[in-house]
PDB file of C-alpha atoms and ligand atoms in Angstrom:
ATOM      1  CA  UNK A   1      13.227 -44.216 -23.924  1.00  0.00           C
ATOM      2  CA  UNK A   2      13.009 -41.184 -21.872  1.00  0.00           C
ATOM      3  CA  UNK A   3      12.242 -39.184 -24.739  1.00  0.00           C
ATOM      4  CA  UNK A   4       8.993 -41.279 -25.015  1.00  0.00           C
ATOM      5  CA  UNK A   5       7.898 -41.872 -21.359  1.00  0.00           C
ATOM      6  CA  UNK A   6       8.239 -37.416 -21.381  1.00  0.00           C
ATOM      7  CA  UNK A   7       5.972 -37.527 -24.295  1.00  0.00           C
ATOM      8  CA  UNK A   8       3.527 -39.688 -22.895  1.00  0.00           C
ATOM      9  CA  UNK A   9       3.379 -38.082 -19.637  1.00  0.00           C
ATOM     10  CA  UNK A  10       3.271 -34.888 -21.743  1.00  0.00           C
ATOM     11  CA  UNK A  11       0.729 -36.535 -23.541  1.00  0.00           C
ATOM     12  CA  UNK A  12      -1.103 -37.734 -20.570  1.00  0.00           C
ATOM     13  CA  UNK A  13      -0.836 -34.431 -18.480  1.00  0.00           C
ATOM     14  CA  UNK A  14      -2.939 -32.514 -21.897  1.00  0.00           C
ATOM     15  CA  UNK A  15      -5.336 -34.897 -22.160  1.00  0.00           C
ATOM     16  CA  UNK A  16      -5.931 -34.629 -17.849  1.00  0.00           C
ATOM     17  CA  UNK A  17      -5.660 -30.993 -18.460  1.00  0.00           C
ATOM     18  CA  UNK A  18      -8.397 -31.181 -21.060  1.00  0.00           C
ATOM     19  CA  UNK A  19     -10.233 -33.454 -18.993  1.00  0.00           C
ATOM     20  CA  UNK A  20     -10.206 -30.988 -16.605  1.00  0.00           C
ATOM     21  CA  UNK A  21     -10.954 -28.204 -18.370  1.00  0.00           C
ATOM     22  CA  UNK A  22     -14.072 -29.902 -20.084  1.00  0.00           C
ATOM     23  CA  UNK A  23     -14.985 -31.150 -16.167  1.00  0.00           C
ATOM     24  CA  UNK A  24     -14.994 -27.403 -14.744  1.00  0.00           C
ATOM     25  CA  UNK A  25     -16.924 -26.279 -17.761  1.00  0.00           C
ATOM     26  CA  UNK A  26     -19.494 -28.513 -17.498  1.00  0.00           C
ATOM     27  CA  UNK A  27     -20.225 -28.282 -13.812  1.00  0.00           C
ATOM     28  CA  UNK A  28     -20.227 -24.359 -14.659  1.00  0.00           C
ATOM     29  CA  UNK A  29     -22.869 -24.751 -16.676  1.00  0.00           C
ATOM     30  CA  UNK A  30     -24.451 -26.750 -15.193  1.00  0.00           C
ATOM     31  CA  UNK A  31     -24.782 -24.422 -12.051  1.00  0.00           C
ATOM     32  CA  UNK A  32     -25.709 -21.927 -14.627  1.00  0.00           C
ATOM     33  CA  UNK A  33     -28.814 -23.820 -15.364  1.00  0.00           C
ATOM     34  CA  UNK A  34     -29.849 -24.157 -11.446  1.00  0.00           C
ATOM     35  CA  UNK A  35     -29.350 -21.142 -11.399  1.00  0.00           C
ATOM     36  CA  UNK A  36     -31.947 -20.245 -13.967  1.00  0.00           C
ATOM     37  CA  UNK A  37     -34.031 -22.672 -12.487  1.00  0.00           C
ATOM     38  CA  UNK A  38     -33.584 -21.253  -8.770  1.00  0.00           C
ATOM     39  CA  UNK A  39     -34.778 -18.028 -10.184  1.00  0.00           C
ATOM     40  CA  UNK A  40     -37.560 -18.669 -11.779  1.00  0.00           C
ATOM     41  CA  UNK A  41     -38.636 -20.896  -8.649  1.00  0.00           C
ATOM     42  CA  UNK A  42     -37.704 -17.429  -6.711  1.00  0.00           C
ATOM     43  CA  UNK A  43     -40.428 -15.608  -9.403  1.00  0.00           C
ATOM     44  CA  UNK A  44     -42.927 -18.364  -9.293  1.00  0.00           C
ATOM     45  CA  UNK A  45     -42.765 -17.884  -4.947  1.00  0.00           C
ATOM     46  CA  UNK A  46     -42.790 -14.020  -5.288  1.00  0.00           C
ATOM     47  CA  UNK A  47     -46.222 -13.989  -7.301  1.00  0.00           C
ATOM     48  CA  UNK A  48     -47.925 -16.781  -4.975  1.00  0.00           C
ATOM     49  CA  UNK A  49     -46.751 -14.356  -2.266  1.00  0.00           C
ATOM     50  CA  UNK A  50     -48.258 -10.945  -3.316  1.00  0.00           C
ATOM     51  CA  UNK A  51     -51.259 -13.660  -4.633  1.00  0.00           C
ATOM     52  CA  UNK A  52     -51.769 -15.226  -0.946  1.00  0.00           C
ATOM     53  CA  UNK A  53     -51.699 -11.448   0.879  1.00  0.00           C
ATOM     54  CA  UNK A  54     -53.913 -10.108  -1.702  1.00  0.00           C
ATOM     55  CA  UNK A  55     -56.233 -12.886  -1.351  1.00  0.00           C
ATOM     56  CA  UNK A  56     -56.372 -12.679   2.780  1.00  0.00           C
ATOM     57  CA  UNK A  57     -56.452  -8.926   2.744  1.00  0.00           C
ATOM     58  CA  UNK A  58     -59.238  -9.323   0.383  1.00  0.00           C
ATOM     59  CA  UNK A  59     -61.124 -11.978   2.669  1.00  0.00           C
ATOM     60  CA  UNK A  60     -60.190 -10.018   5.219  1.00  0.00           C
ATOM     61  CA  UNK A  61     -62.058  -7.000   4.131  1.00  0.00           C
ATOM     62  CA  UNK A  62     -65.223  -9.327   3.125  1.00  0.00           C
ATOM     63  CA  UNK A  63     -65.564 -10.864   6.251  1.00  0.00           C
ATOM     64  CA  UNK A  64     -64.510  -8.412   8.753  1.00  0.00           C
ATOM     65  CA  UNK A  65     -67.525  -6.071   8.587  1.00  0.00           C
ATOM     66  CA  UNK A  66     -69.992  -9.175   9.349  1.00  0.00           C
ATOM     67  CA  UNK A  67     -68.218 -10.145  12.245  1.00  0.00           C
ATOM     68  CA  UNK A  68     -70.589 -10.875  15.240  1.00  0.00           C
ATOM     69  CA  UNK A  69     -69.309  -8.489  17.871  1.00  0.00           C
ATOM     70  CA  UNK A  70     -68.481  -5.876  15.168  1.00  0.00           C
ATOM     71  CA  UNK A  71     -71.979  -6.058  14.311  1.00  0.00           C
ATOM     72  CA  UNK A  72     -73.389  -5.724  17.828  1.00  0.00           C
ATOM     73  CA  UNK A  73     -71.162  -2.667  18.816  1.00  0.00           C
ATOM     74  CA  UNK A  74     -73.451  -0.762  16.081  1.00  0.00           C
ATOM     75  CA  UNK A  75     -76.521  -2.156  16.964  1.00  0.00           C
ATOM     76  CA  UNK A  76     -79.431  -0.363  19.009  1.00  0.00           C
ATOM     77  CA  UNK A  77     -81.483  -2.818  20.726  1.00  0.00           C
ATOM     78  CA  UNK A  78     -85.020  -2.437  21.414  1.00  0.00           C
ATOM     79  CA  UNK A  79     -85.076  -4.648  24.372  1.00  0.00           C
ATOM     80  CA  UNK A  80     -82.256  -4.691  27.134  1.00  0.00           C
ATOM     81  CA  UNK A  81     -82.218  -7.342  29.825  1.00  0.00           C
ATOM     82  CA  UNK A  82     -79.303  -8.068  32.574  1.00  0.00           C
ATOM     83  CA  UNK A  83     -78.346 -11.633  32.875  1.00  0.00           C
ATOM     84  CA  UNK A  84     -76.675 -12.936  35.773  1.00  0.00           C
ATOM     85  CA  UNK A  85     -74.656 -16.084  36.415  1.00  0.00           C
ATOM     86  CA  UNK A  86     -73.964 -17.673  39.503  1.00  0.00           C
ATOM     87  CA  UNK A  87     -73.853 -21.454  41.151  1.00  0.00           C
ATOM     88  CA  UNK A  88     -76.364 -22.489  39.522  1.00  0.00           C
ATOM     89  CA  UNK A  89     -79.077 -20.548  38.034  1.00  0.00           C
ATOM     90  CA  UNK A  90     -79.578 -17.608  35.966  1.00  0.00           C
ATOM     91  CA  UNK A  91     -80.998 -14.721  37.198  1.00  0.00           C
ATOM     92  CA  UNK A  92     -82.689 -12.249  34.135  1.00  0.00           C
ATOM     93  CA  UNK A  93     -83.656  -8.548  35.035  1.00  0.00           C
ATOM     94  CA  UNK A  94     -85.489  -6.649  32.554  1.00  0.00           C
ATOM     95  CA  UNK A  95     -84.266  -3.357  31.750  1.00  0.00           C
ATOM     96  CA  UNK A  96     -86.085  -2.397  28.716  1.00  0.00           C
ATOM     97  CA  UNK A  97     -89.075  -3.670  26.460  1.00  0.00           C
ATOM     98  CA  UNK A  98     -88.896  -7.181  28.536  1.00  0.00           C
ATOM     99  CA  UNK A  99     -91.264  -8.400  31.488  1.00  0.00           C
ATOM    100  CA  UNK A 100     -91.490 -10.729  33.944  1.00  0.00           C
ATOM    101  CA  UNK A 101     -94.697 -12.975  34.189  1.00  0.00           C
ATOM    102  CA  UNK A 102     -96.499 -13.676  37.301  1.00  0.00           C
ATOM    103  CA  UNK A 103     -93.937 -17.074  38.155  1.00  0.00           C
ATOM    104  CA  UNK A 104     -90.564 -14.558  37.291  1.00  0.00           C
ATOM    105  CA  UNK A 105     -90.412 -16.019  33.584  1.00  0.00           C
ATOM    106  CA  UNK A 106     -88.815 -13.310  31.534  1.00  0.00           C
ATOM    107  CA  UNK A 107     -90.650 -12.653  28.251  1.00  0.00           C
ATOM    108  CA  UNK A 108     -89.474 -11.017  25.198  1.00  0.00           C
ATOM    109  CA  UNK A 109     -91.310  -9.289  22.454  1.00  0.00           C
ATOM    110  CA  UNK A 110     -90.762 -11.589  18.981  1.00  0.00           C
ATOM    111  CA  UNK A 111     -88.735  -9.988  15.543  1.00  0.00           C
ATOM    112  CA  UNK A 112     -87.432  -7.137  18.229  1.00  0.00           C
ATOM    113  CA  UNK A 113     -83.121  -6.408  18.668  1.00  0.00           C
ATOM    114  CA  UNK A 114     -82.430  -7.612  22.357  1.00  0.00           C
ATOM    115  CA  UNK A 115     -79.538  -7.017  23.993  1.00  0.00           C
ATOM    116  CA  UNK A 116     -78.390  -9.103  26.626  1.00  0.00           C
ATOM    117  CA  UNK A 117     -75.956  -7.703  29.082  1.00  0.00           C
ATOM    118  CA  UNK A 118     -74.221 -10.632  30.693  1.00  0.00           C
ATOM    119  CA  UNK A 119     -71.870 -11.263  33.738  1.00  0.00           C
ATOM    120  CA  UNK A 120     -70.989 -13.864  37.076  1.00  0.00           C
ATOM    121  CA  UNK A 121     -71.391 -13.222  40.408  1.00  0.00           C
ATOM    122  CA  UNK A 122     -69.250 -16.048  41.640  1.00  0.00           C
ATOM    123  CA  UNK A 123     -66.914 -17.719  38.743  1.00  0.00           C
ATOM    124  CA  UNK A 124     -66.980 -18.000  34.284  1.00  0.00           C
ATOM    125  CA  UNK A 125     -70.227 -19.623  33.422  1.00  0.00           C
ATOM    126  CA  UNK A 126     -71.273 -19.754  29.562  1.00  0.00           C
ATOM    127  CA  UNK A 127     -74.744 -18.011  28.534  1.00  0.00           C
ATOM    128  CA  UNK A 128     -76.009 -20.107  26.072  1.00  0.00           C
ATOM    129  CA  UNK A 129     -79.610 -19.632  24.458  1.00  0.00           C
ATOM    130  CA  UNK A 130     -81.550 -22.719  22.592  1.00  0.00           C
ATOM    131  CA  UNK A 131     -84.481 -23.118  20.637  1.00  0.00           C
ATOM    132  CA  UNK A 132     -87.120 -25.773  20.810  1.00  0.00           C
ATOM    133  CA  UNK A 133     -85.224 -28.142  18.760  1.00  0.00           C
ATOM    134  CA  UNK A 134     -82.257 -27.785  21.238  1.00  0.00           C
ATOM    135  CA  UNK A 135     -80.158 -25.991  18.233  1.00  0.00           C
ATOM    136  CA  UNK A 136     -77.902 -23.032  19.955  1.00  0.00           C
ATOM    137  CA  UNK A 137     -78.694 -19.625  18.734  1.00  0.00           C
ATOM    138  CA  UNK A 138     -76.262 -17.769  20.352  1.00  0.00           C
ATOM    139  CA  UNK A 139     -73.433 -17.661  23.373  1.00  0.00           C
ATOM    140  CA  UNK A 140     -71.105 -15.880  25.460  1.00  0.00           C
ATOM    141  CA  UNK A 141     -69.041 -16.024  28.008  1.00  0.00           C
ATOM    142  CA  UNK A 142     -70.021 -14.784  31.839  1.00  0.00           C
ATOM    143  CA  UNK A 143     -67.443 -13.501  33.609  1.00  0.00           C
ATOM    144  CA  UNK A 144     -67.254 -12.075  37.119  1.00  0.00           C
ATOM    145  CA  UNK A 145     -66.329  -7.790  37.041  1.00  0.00           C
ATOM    146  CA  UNK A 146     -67.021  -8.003  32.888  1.00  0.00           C
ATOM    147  CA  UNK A 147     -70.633  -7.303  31.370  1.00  0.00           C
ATOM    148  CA  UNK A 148     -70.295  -8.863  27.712  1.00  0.00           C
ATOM    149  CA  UNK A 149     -72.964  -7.552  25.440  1.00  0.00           C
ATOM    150  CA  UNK A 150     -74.959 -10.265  23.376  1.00  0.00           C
ATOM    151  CA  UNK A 151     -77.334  -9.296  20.358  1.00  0.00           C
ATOM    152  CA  UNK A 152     -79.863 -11.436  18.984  1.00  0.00           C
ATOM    153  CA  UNK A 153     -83.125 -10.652  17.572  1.00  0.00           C
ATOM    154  CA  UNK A 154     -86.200 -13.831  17.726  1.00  0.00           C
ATOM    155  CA  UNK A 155     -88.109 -14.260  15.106  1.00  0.00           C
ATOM    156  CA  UNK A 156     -89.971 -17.294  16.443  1.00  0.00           C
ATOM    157  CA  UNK A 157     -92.546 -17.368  19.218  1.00  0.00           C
ATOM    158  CA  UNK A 158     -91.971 -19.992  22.320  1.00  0.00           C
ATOM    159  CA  UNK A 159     -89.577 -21.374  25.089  1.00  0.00           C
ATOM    160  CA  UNK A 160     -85.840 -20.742  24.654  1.00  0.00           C
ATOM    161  CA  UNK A 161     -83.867 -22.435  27.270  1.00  0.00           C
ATOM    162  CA  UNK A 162     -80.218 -21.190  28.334  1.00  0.00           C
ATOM    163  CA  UNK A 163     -77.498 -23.436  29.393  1.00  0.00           C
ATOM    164  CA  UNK A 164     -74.712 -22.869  31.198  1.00  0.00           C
ATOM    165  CA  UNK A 165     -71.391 -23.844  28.708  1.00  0.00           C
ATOM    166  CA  UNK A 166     -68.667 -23.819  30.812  1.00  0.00           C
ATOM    167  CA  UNK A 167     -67.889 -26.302  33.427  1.00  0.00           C
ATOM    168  CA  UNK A 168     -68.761 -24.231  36.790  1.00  0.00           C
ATOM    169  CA  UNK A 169     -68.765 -26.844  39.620  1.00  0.00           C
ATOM    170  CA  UNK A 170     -70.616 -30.136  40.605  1.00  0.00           C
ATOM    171  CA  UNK A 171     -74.310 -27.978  39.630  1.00  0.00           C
ATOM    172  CA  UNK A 172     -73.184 -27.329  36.515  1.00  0.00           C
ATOM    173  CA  UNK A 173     -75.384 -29.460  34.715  1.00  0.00           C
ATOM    174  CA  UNK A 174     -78.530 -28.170  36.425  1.00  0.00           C
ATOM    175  CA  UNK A 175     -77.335 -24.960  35.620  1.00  0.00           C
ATOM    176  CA  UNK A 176     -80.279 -24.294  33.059  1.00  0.00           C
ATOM    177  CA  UNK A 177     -82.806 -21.641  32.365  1.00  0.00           C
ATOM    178  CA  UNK A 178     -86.091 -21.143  29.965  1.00  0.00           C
ATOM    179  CA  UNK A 179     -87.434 -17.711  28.617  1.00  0.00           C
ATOM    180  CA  UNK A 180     -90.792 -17.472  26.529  1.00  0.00           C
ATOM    181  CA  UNK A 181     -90.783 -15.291  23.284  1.00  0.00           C
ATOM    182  CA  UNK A 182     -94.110 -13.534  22.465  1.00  0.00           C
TER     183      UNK A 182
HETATM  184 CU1  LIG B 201     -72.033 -22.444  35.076  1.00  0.00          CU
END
């Protein structure tokens, strides 16, 4: 009797080692093929990787040179005027190839690069300039002890108004100006 219970634990303890055995193997392989698969995920990241910075370097490059300030660093106007900001109006004083007209209206020569050189006496206001149909043309900030060039060149004859954009106090709102183009 003992003989047989041995054999069957014998029996028993080859098939678990088998068991076993097959178990390990499988789960080995089986990491084995993540494995593979991590790597190729790893390949597949790498390429969108150098893809993505090539692609925003590229942009990059495109874009960069048409950037507005870029632009008006390298820029030479034709027409230079001072604007000033302060609770709440806007004070223009021609410096070059602008006038005022008999009521203080500054006027501005039409299709010519102007150059406005804007800054605050008091607190930030926002310069910005209109056209007839109320569509904004351009903008920048005014900002006490800072003059921030702004380019534009218009092509179209008539009023322009300016508006202040940034909340400056209970005037704000009134805060609005109107230049002719000739
Ligand atoms: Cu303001």
């Amino acid at each position: 009797m003992i003989s047989t219970y041995a054999g069957i634990v014998a029996l028993l303890g080859v098939f678990l080692i088998f068991a076993i055995g097959f178990f390990v193997l499988s789960q080995s392989s089986a990491q084995g093929e993540a494995g593979k698969i991590k790597e190729s995920v790893y390949r597949i990241r790498r390429v969108w990787f150098v893809f993505l910075v090539a692609l925003l370097v590229g942009i990059l490059a495109t874009t960069l040179p048409h950037a507005p300030n870029l632009k008006a660093a390298e820029t030479h106007p034709q027409v230079v005027v001072k604007v000033d900001g302060r609770m709440w109006a806007w004070t223009f004083t021609p410096v070059q190839g602008a006038q005022l007209d008999h009521d203080g209206t500054l006027l501005l020569p039409a299709g010519k690069t102007v150059e406005f050189l804007v800054t605050a006496s008091d607190v930030n206001h926002g310069f910005g300039v209109y056209d007839a149909a109320g569509t904004m043309l351009t903008q920048v900030q005014a900002m006490p002890g800072y003059v921030n060039r702004l380019v534009y060149t218009f092509r179209q004859p008539g009023t322009y108004t300016v508006l202040c954009l940034e909340y400056c106090g209970v005037g704000h709102q009134v805060m609005t100006s109107q230049f002719k183009v000739i």
